Amino acid sequence: MKKINSQPLSKALSDFFDVNDGLKIKLAEHRAVKGWHEVLGEGVSKYTNNVYFKRNVLYVHLTSSVLRAELLLNKEGLIEKINEYAEIPVIRDIVLR
Protein backbone atom coordinates (compact mmCIF):
# COMPACT_ATOMS: atom_id res chain seq x y z
CA MET A 1 0.00 0.00 0.00
CA LYS A 2 1.45 3.36 -1.04
CA LYS A 3 1.36 6.30 1.37
CA ILE A 4 -0.26 9.47 0.05
CA ASN A 5 1.95 11.97 1.93
CA SER A 6 5.25 10.16 1.45
CA GLN A 7 8.37 12.20 0.68
CA PRO A 8 12.10 11.60 0.88
CA LEU A 9 13.72 12.06 4.27
CA SER A 10 16.06 14.75 2.90
CA LYS A 11 13.05 16.81 1.78
CA ALA A 12 11.35 16.39 5.18
CA LEU A 13 14.50 17.49 7.03
CA SER A 14 14.98 20.45 4.69
CA ASP A 15 11.40 21.56 5.33
CA PHE A 16 11.91 21.14 9.09
CA PHE A 17 15.02 23.33 9.13
CA ASP A 18 13.35 25.96 6.93
CA VAL A 19 10.56 26.32 9.49
CA ASN A 20 12.94 26.34 12.50
CA ASP A 21 15.41 29.14 11.71
CA GLY A 22 17.01 29.01 15.16
CA LEU A 23 17.97 25.40 14.65
CA LYS A 24 19.32 26.18 11.20
CA ILE A 25 21.53 28.95 12.60
CA LYS A 26 22.82 26.76 15.44
CA LEU A 27 23.71 24.05 12.95
CA ALA A 28 25.56 26.62 10.80
CA GLU A 29 27.47 27.82 13.88
CA HIS A 30 28.56 24.25 14.58
CA ARG A 31 29.66 23.86 10.95
CA ALA A 32 31.65 27.12 11.24
CA VAL A 33 33.64 25.76 14.19
CA LYS A 34 34.22 22.51 12.31
CA GLY A 35 35.07 24.54 9.22
CA TRP A 36 38.08 26.08 10.95
CA HIS A 37 39.79 22.68 10.99
CA GLU A 38 38.49 21.60 7.58
CA VAL A 39 39.25 24.80 5.65
CA LEU A 40 42.67 25.52 7.17
CA GLY A 41 43.84 21.94 7.29
CA GLU A 42 45.96 19.83 9.58
CA GLY A 43 48.95 22.21 9.66
CA VAL A 44 46.99 25.00 11.35
CA SER A 45 44.91 22.58 13.44
CA LYS A 46 47.95 21.30 15.32
CA TYR A 47 48.66 24.88 16.51
CA THR A 48 45.02 25.42 17.50
CA ASN A 49 44.06 24.83 21.14
CA ASN A 50 40.44 25.91 21.31
CA VAL A 51 37.83 27.09 18.81
CA TYR A 52 34.40 28.32 19.89
CA PHE A 53 31.61 30.51 18.60
CA LYS A 54 29.88 33.27 20.53
CA ARG A 55 27.60 36.08 19.25
CA ASN A 56 28.65 35.85 15.58
CA VAL A 57 32.35 35.88 16.50
CA LEU A 58 34.65 32.88 16.08
CA TYR A 59 37.26 32.75 18.85
CA VAL A 60 40.44 30.79 18.12
CA HIS A 61 43.27 30.12 20.60
CA LEU A 62 46.60 29.56 18.84
CA THR A 63 49.96 28.44 20.25
CA SER A 64 52.04 30.12 17.54
CA SER A 65 52.38 33.91 17.44
CA VAL A 66 53.84 33.75 13.93
CA LEU A 67 50.81 31.84 12.66
CA ARG A 68 48.50 34.28 14.47
CA ALA A 69 50.13 37.25 12.69
CA GLU A 70 49.83 35.55 9.31
CA LEU A 71 46.19 34.62 9.84
CA LEU A 72 45.38 38.20 10.93
CA LEU A 73 46.56 39.40 7.52
CA ASN A 74 44.09 37.03 5.83
CA LYS A 75 41.17 37.51 8.26
CA GLU A 76 38.61 38.70 5.68
CA GLY A 77 39.37 35.78 3.37
CA LEU A 78 39.08 33.34 6.29
CA ILE A 79 35.70 34.74 7.28
CA GLU A 80 34.50 34.38 3.71
CA LYS A 81 35.75 30.78 3.34
CA ILE A 82 34.37 29.59 6.67
CA ASN A 83 30.99 31.23 6.03
CA GLU A 84 30.93 29.46 2.68
CA TYR A 85 31.69 26.16 4.44
CA ALA A 86 28.90 26.84 6.98
CA GLU A 87 26.49 27.58 4.09
CA ILE A 88 25.12 30.63 5.97
CA PRO A 89 27.04 33.85 6.73
CA VAL A 90 27.14 33.42 10.52
CA ILE A 91 30.65 34.72 11.23
CA ARG A 92 31.01 38.47 11.49
CA ASP A 93 34.53 38.50 12.95
CA ILE A 94 37.35 36.20 14.00
CA VAL A 95 39.34 36.82 17.20
CA LEU A 96 42.74 35.14 17.24
CA ARG A 97 44.31 34.74 20.69
mmCIF file of C-alpha atoms in Angstrom:
data_model
loop_
_atom_site.group_PDB
_atom_site.id
_atom_site.type_symbol
_atom_site.label_atom_id
_atom_site.label_comp_id
_atom_site.label_asym_id
_atom_site.label_seq_id
_atom_site.Cartn_x
_atom_site.Cartn_y
_atom_site.Cartn_z
ATOM 1 C CA MET A 1 0.000 0.000 0.000
ATOM 2 C CA LYS A 2 1.450 3.363 -1.038
ATOM 3 C CA LYS A 3 1.357 6.295 1.374
ATOM 4 C CA ILE A 4 -0.256 9.470 0.052
ATOM 5 C CA ASN A 5 1.949 11.971 1.925
ATOM 6 C CA SER A 6 5.253 10.162 1.454
ATOM 7 C CA GLN A 7 8.374 12.199 0.683
ATOM 8 C CA PRO A 8 12.102 11.596 0.877
ATOM 9 C CA LEU A 9 13.721 12.062 4.274
ATOM 10 C CA SER A 10 16.063 14.751 2.895
ATOM 11 C CA LYS A 11 13.052 16.808 1.780
ATOM 12 C CA ALA A 12 11.349 16.391 5.176
ATOM 13 C CA LEU A 13 14.501 17.492 7.032
ATOM 14 C CA SER A 14 14.982 20.446 4.692
ATOM 15 C CA ASP A 15 11.400 21.562 5.333
ATOM 16 C CA PHE A 16 11.905 21.139 9.090
ATOM 17 C CA PHE A 17 15.024 23.330 9.128
ATOM 18 C CA ASP A 18 13.355 25.964 6.926
ATOM 19 C CA VAL A 19 10.563 26.320 9.491
ATOM 20 C CA ASN A 20 12.940 26.338 12.502
ATOM 21 C CA ASP A 21 15.406 29.136 11.705
ATOM 22 C CA GLY A 22 17.008 29.012 15.160
ATOM 23 C CA LEU A 23 17.970 25.400 14.650
ATOM 24 C CA LYS A 24 19.317 26.177 11.197
ATOM 25 C CA ILE A 25 21.525 28.946 12.597
ATOM 26 C CA LYS A 26 22.820 26.758 15.444
ATOM 27 C CA LEU A 27 23.709 24.050 12.947
ATOM 28 C CA ALA A 28 25.557 26.616 10.801
ATOM 29 C CA GLU A 29 27.467 27.815 13.883
ATOM 30 C CA HIS A 30 28.564 24.253 14.582
ATOM 31 C CA ARG A 31 29.658 23.863 10.946
ATOM 32 C CA ALA A 32 31.647 27.117 11.236
ATOM 33 C CA VAL A 33 33.638 25.756 14.186
ATOM 34 C CA LYS A 34 34.221 22.512 12.313
ATOM 35 C CA GLY A 35 35.069 24.540 9.224
ATOM 36 C CA TRP A 36 38.084 26.083 10.952
ATOM 37 C CA HIS A 37 39.790 22.679 10.989
ATOM 38 C CA GLU A 38 38.487 21.600 7.578
ATOM 39 C CA VAL A 39 39.254 24.804 5.651
ATOM 40 C CA LEU A 40 42.666 25.524 7.167
ATOM 41 C CA GLY A 41 43.842 21.937 7.294
ATOM 42 C CA GLU A 42 45.963 19.834 9.578
ATOM 43 C CA GLY A 43 48.950 22.208 9.655
ATOM 44 C CA VAL A 44 46.989 24.999 11.347
ATOM 45 C CA SER A 45 44.914 22.583 13.442
ATOM 46 C CA LYS A 46 47.946 21.304 15.316
ATOM 47 C CA TYR A 47 48.660 24.880 16.509
ATOM 48 C CA THR A 48 45.019 25.421 17.503
ATOM 49 C CA ASN A 49 44.060 24.831 21.140
ATOM 50 C CA ASN A 50 40.443 25.912 21.312
ATOM 51 C CA VAL A 51 37.825 27.087 18.811
ATOM 52 C CA TYR A 52 34.404 28.316 19.886
ATOM 53 C CA PHE A 53 31.613 30.510 18.599
ATOM 54 C CA LYS A 54 29.877 33.273 20.526
ATOM 55 C CA ARG A 55 27.601 36.075 19.247
ATOM 56 C CA ASN A 56 28.649 35.853 15.581
ATOM 57 C CA VAL A 57 32.353 35.876 16.496
ATOM 58 C CA LEU A 58 34.650 32.877 16.075
ATOM 59 C CA TYR A 59 37.260 32.753 18.851
ATOM 60 C CA VAL A 60 40.441 30.794 18.124
ATOM 61 C CA HIS A 61 43.268 30.121 20.601
ATOM 62 C CA LEU A 62 46.600 29.561 18.843
ATOM 63 C CA THR A 63 49.955 28.445 20.252
ATOM 64 C CA SER A 64 52.045 30.118 17.538
ATOM 65 C CA SER A 65 52.377 33.906 17.443
ATOM 66 C CA VAL A 66 53.844 33.754 13.933
ATOM 67 C CA LEU A 67 50.807 31.840 12.661
ATOM 68 C CA ARG A 68 48.503 34.282 14.467
ATOM 69 C CA ALA A 69 50.132 37.245 12.689
ATOM 70 C CA GLU A 70 49.830 35.549 9.307
ATOM 71 C CA LEU A 71 46.187 34.622 9.841
ATOM 72 C CA LEU A 72 45.384 38.197 10.926
ATOM 73 C CA LEU A 73 46.565 39.404 7.517
ATOM 74 C CA ASN A 74 44.088 37.031 5.830
ATOM 75 C CA LYS A 75 41.174 37.510 8.258
ATOM 76 C CA GLU A 76 38.606 38.696 5.680
ATOM 77 C CA GLY A 77 39.371 35.782 3.372
ATOM 78 C CA LEU A 78 39.081 33.343 6.287
ATOM 79 C CA ILE A 79 35.698 34.740 7.282
ATOM 80 C CA GLU A 80 34.497 34.378 3.705
ATOM 81 C CA LYS A 81 35.749 30.784 3.336
ATOM 82 C CA ILE A 82 34.372 29.590 6.673
ATOM 83 C CA ASN A 83 30.987 31.231 6.027
ATOM 84 C CA GLU A 84 30.930 29.457 2.675
ATOM 85 C CA TYR A 85 31.687 26.162 4.441
ATOM 86 C CA ALA A 86 28.902 26.840 6.984
ATOM 87 C CA GLU A 87 26.485 27.580 4.093
ATOM 88 C CA ILE A 88 25.117 30.634 5.969
ATOM 89 C CA PRO A 89 27.039 33.849 6.733
ATOM 90 C CA VAL A 90 27.137 33.417 10.519
ATOM 91 C CA ILE A 91 30.654 34.723 11.233
ATOM 92 C CA ARG A 92 31.008 38.474 11.494
ATOM 93 C CA ASP A 93 34.532 38.505 12.948
ATOM 94 C CA ILE A 94 37.353 36.198 13.999
ATOM 95 C CA VAL A 95 39.336 36.818 17.199
ATOM 96 C CA LEU A 96 42.739 35.142 17.237
ATOM 97 C CA ARG A 97 44.308 34.743 20.690
#
